[in-house]
Short mmCIF file of C-alpha atoms in Angstrom, two decimals:
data_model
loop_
_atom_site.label_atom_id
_atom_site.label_comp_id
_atom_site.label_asym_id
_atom_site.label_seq_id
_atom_site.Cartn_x
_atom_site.Cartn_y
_atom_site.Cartn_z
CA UNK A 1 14.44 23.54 -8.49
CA UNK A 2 17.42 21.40 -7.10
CA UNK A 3 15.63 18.25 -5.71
CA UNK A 4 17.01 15.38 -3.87
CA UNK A 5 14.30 12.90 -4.29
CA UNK A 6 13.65 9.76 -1.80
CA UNK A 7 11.89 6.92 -2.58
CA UNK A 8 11.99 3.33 -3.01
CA UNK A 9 8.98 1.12 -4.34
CA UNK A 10 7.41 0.73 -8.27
CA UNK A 11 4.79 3.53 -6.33
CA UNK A 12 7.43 6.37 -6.62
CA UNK A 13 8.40 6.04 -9.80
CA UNK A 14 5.47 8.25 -11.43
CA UNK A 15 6.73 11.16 -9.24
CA UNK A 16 10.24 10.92 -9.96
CA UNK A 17 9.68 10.99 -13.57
CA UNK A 18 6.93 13.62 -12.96
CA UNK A 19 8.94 15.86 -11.67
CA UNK A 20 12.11 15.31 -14.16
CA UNK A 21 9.26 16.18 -17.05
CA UNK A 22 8.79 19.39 -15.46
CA UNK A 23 12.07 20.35 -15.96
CA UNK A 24 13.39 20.07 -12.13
CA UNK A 25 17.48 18.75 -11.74
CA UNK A 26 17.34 16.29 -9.48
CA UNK A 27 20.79 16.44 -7.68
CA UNK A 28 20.58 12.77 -6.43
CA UNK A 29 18.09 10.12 -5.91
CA UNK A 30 18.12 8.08 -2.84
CA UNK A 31 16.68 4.76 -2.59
CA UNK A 32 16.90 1.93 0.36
CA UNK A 33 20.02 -1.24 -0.60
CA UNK A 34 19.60 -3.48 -2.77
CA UNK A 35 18.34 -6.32 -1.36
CA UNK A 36 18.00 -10.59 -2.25
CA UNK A 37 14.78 -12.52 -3.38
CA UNK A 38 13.73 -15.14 -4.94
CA UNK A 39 15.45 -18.54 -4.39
CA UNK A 40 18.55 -17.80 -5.47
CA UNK A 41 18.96 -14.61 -3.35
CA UNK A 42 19.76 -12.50 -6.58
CA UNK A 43 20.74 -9.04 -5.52
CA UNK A 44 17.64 -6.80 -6.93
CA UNK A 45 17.39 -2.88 -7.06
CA UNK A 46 14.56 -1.62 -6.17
CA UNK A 47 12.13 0.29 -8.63
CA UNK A 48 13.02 3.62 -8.20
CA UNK A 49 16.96 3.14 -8.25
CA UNK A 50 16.36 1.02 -11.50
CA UNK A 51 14.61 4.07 -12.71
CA UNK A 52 17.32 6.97 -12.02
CA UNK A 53 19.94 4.21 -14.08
CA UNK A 54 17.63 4.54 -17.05
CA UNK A 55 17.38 8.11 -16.16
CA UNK A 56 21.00 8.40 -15.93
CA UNK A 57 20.55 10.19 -12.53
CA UNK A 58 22.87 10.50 -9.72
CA UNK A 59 21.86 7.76 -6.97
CA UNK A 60 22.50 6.53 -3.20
CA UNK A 61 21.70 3.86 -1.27
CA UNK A 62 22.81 4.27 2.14
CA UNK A 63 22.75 1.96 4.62
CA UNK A 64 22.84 4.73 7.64
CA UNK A 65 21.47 8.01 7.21
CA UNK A 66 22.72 9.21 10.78
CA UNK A 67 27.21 8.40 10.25
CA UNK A 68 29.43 7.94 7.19
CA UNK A 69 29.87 9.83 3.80
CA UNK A 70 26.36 9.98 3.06
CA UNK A 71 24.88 12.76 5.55
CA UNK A 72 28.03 14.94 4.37
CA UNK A 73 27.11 14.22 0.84
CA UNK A 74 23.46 15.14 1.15
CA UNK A 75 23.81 18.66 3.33
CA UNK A 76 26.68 19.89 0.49
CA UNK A 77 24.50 19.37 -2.27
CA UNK A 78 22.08 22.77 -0.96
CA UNK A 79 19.34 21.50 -2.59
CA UNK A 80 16.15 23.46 -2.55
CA UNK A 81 14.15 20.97 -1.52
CA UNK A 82 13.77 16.93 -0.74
CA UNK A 83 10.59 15.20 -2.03
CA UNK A 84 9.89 12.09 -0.34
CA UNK A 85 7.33 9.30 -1.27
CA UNK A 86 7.44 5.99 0.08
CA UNK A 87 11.18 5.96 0.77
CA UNK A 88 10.90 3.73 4.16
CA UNK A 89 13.18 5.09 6.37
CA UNK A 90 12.94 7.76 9.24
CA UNK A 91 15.23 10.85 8.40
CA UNK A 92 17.01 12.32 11.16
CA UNK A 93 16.43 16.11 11.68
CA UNK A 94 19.78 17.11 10.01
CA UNK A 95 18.49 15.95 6.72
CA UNK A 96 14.98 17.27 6.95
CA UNK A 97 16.32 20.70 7.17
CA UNK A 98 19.21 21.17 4.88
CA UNK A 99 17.28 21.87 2.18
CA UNK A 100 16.35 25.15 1.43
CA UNK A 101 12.36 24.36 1.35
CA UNK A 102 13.10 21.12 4.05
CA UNK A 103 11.46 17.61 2.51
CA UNK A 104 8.13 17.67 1.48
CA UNK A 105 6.05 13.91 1.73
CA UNK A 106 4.12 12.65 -0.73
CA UNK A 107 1.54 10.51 1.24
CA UNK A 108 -1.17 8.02 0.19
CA UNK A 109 -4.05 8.95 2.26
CA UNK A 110 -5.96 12.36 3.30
CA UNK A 111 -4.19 13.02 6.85
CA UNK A 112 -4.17 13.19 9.71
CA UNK A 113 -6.18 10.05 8.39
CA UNK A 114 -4.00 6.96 7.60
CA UNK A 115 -0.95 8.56 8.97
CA UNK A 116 1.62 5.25 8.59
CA UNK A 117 3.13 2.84 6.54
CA UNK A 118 -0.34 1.55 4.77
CA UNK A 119 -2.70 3.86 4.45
CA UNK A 120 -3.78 2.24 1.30
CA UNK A 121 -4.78 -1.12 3.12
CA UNK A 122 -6.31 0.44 5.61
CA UNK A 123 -8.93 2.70 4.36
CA UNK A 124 -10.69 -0.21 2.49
CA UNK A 125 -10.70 -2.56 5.60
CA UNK A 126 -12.11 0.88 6.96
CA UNK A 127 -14.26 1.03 4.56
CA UNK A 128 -13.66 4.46 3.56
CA UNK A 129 -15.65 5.85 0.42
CA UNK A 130 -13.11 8.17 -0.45
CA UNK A 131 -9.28 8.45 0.27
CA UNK A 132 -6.25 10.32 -1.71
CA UNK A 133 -3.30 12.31 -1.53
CA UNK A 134 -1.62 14.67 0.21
CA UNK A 135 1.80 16.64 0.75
CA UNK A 136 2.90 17.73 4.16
CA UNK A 137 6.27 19.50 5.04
CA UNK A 138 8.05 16.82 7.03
CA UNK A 139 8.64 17.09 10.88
CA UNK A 140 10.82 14.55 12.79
CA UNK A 141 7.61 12.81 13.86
CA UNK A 142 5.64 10.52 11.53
CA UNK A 143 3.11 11.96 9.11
CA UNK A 144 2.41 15.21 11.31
CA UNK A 145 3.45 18.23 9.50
CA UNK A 146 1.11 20.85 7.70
CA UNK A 147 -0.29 19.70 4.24
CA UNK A 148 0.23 22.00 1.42
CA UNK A 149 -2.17 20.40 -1.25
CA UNK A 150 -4.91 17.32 -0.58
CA UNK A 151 -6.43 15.64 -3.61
CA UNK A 152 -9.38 13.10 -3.00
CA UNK A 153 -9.85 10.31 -4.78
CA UNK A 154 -13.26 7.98 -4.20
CA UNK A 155 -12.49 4.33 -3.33
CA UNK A 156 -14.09 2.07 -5.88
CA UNK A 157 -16.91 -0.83 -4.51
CA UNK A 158 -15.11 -3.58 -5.62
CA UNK A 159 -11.16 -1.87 -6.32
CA UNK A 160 -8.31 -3.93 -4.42
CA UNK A 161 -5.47 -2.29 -2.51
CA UNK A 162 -3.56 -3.18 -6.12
CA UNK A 163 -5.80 -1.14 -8.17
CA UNK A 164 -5.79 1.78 -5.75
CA UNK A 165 -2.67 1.85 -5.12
CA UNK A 166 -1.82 2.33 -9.23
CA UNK A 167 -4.71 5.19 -9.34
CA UNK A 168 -2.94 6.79 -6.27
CA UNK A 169 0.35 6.37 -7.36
CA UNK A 170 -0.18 8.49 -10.96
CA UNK A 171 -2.28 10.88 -8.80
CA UNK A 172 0.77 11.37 -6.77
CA UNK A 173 2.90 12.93 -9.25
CA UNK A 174 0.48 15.53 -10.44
CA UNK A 175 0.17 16.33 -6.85
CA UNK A 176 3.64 16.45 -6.43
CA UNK A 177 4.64 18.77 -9.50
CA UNK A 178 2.06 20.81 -8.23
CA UNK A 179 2.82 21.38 -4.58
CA UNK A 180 6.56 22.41 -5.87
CA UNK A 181 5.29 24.85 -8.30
CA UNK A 182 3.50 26.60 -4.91
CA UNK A 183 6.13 26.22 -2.82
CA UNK A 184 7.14 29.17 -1.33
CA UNK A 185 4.04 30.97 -1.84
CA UNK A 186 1.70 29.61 0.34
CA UNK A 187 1.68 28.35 3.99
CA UNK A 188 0.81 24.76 5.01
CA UNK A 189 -2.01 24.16 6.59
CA UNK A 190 -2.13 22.34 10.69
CA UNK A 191 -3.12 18.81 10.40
CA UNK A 192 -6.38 18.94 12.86
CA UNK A 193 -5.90 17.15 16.60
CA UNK A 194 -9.08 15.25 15.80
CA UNK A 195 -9.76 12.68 13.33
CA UNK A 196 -6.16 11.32 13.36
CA UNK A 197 -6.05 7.21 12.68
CA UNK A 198 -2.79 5.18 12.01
CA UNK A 199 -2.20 2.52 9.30
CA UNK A 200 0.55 0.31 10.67
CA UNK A 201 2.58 -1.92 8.56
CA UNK A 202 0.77 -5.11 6.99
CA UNK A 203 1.94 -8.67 7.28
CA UNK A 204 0.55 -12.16 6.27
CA UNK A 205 -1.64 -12.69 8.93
CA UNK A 206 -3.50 -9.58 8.45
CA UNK A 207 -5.07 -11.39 5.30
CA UNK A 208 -6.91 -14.40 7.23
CA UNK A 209 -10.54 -14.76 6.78
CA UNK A 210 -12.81 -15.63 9.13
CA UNK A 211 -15.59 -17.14 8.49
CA UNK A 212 -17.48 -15.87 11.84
CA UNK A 213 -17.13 -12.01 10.69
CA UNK A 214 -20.01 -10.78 8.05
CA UNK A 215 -19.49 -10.51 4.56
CA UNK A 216 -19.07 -6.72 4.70
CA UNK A 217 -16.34 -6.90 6.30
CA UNK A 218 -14.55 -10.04 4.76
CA UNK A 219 -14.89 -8.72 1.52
CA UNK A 220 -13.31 -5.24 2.39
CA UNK A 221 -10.30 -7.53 4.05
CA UNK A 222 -10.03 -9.55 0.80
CA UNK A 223 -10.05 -6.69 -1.50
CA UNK A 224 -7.93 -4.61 1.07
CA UNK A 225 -4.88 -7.84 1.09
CA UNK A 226 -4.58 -8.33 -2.59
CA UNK A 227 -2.13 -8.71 -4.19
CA UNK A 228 -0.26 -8.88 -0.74
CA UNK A 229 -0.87 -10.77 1.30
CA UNK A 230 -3.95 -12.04 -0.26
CA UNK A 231 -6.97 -13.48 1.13
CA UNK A 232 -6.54 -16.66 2.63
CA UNK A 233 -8.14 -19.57 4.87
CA UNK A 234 -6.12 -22.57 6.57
CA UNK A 235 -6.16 -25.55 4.31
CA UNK A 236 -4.29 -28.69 3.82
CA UNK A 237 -0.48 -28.13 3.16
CA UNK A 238 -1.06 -24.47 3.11
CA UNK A 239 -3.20 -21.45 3.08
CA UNK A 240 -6.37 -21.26 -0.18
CA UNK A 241 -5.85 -17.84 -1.11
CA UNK A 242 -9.34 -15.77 -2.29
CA UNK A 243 -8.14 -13.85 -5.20
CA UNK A 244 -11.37 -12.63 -6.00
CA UNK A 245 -14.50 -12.36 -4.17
CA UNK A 246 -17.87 -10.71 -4.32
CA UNK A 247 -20.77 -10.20 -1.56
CA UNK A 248 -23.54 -12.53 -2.28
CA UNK A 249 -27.27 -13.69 -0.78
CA UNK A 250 -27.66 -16.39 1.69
CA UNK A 251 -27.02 -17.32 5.35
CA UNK A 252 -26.05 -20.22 7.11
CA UNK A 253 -23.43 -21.21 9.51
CA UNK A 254 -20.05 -19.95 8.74
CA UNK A 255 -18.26 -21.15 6.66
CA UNK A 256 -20.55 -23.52 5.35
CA UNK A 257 -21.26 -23.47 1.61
CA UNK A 258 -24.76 -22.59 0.36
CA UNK A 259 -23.83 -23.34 -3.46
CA UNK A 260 -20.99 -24.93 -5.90
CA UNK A 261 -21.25 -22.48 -9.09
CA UNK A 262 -20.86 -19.88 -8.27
CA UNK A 263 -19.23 -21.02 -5.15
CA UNK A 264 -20.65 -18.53 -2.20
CA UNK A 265 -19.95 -19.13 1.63
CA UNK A 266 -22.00 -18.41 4.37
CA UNK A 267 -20.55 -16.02 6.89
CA UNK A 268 -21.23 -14.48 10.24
CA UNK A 269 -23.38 -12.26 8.24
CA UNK A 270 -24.44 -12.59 4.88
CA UNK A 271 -22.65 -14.42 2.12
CA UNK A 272 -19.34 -14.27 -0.04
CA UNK A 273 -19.25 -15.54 -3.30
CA UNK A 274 -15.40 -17.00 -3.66
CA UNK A 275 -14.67 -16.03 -7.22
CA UNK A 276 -11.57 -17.10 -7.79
CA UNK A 277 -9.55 -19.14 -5.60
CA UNK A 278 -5.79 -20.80 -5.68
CA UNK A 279 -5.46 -24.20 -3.42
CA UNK A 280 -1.30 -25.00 -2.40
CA UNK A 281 0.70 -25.45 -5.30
CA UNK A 282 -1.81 -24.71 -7.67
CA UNK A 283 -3.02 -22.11 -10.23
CA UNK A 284 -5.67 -20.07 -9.28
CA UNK A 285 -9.14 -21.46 -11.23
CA UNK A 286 -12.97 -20.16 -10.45
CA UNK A 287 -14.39 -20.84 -7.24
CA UNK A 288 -17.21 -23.17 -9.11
CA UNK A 289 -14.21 -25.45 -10.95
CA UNK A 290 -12.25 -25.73 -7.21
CA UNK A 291 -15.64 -26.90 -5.80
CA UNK A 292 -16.07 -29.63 -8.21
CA UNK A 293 -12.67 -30.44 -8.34
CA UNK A 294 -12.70 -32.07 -4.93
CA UNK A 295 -16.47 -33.08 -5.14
CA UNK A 296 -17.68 -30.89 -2.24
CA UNK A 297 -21.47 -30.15 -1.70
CA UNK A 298 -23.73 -28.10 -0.60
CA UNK A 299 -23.48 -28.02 2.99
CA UNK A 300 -19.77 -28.89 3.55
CA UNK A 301 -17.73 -26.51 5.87
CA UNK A 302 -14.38 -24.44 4.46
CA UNK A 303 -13.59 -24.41 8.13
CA UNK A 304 -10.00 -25.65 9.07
CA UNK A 305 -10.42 -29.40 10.21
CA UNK A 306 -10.96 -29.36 13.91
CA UNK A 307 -12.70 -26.28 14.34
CA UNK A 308 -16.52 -25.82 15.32
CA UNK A 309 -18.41 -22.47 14.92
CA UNK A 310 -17.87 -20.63 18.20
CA UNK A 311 -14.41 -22.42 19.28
#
């Protein structure tokens, strides 16, 4: 098949090559700008454009998909079919249906659950046992068109939105090659009306712990932030992320800490045991070695200075 394939982040790249080992052309790849990080706001491509250089495939980065050269370019190329997976842009109608098949999504969740821009975050906060992957032929409104194939994938007690989101990502090409292999010969299948949930974009504040929620649910945050934003709590010059943490015995006011190695906090219910942790300008080290580090003991509070239970 001619394939115009969209996507952007290191979570695409399986597909793209996926479906280039299957023997598809892929006409062009389209990917968002460029963009600047690090301190010296170094112009960086993202994954999947470094990808189609190595692959020697045509690419575009558009900056408007709506004016300019670029909807011209796409609707001439008559492709059979656009496969999109985490490209990060809304496409306007006109490109949806020039190709022959329209754009198929490649989407990390099992919709209509998860329909948004994190589904992966979102069903471990949830709490979800099982998740996975889906395709969907695209409509102009987000995540609602009728799935074609839906892969599940069980969410591991202790996996991180970082390991899940590497399981999901390799799960996502197989899915992919294999939706395009049926296309054409089956229908898609209505999302239901019922059961529909939305996983809106994370930021940093989304990874703040609380000491005053149980450990359930703080450990599911944790796990669900990591590697981005993290787990964190207020301290000193800057936030102590929780890079790793497990659910532990004990109880006690929150926040207070019940023992130094391992290093476990009370919480609004039950217990966390704080792994590994990273303090402001530090490396991250075992939650026993920060403990002793600064000399706490048993019964001090990892509550921001200021703050009393219940304020």
């Amino acid at each position: 098949m001619r394939i115009i394939f969209m996507g952007t982040p290191r979570f695409a790249v399986p597909t793209l090559d996926a479906l280039v080992e299957a023997g598809h052309e892929i006409v062009l790849v389209v990917t968002q700008p460029d963009r600047k990080v690090g301190r010296g706001q170094k112009l960086k491509a993202p994954p999947v454009a470094a990808r189609a250089a190595e692959l020697s495939l045509p690419l575009a980065q558009p900056r408007a998909l709506r004016s300019g050269p670029f909807p011209e370019r796409y609707v001439d190329l008559q492709a059979d079919v656009g496969v999109v997976i985490a490209y990060g842009r809304i496409l306007p109608e006109r490109l949806l249906d020039a190709p022959r098949h329209g754009c198929v999504n490649v989407h990390a969740s099992l919709l209509p659950r998860w329909r948004g821009a994190a589904p992966i975050q979102h069903a471990i906060l949830a709490g979800d046992a099982i998740t996975g992957v889906c395709t969907q032929r695209m409509e102009p409104t987000l995540d609602t068109g009728p799935v074609y194939v839906r892969e599940e994938i069980p969410i591991g007690a202790e996996e991180t939105a970082g390991e899940l989101h590497d399981r999901l990502s390799e799960r996502s090409a197989s899915v992919a090659v294999r939706t395009l292999e049926l296309l054409g010969r089956i229908e898609p299948t209505p999302q239901p009306e019922v059961g529909i949930t939305w996983a809106p974009k994370i930021d940093r504040a989304d990874g703040q712990v609380d000491w005053a929620e149980p450990a359930a649910v703080l450990h599911r945050r944790v796990r669900a932030m990591t590697p981005w934003p993290g787990g964190w709590i207020p301290w000193g010059g800057g936030p102590l992320k929780l890079r790793s943490v497990r659910l532990a015995e004990g109880s006690g006011p929150p926040g207070t800490l019940l023992s130094l190695d391992p290093l476990i906090v009370a919480c609004g219910e039950g217990a966390l045991q704080l792994v590994e942790v990273q303090a402001p300008g530090r490396r991250a080290v075992p939650g026993g070695a920060f403990a002793n580090g600064l000399h706490l003991e048993p019964g001090a509070s990892l509550l921001p200075r200021g703050h009393t239970d219940g304020a």
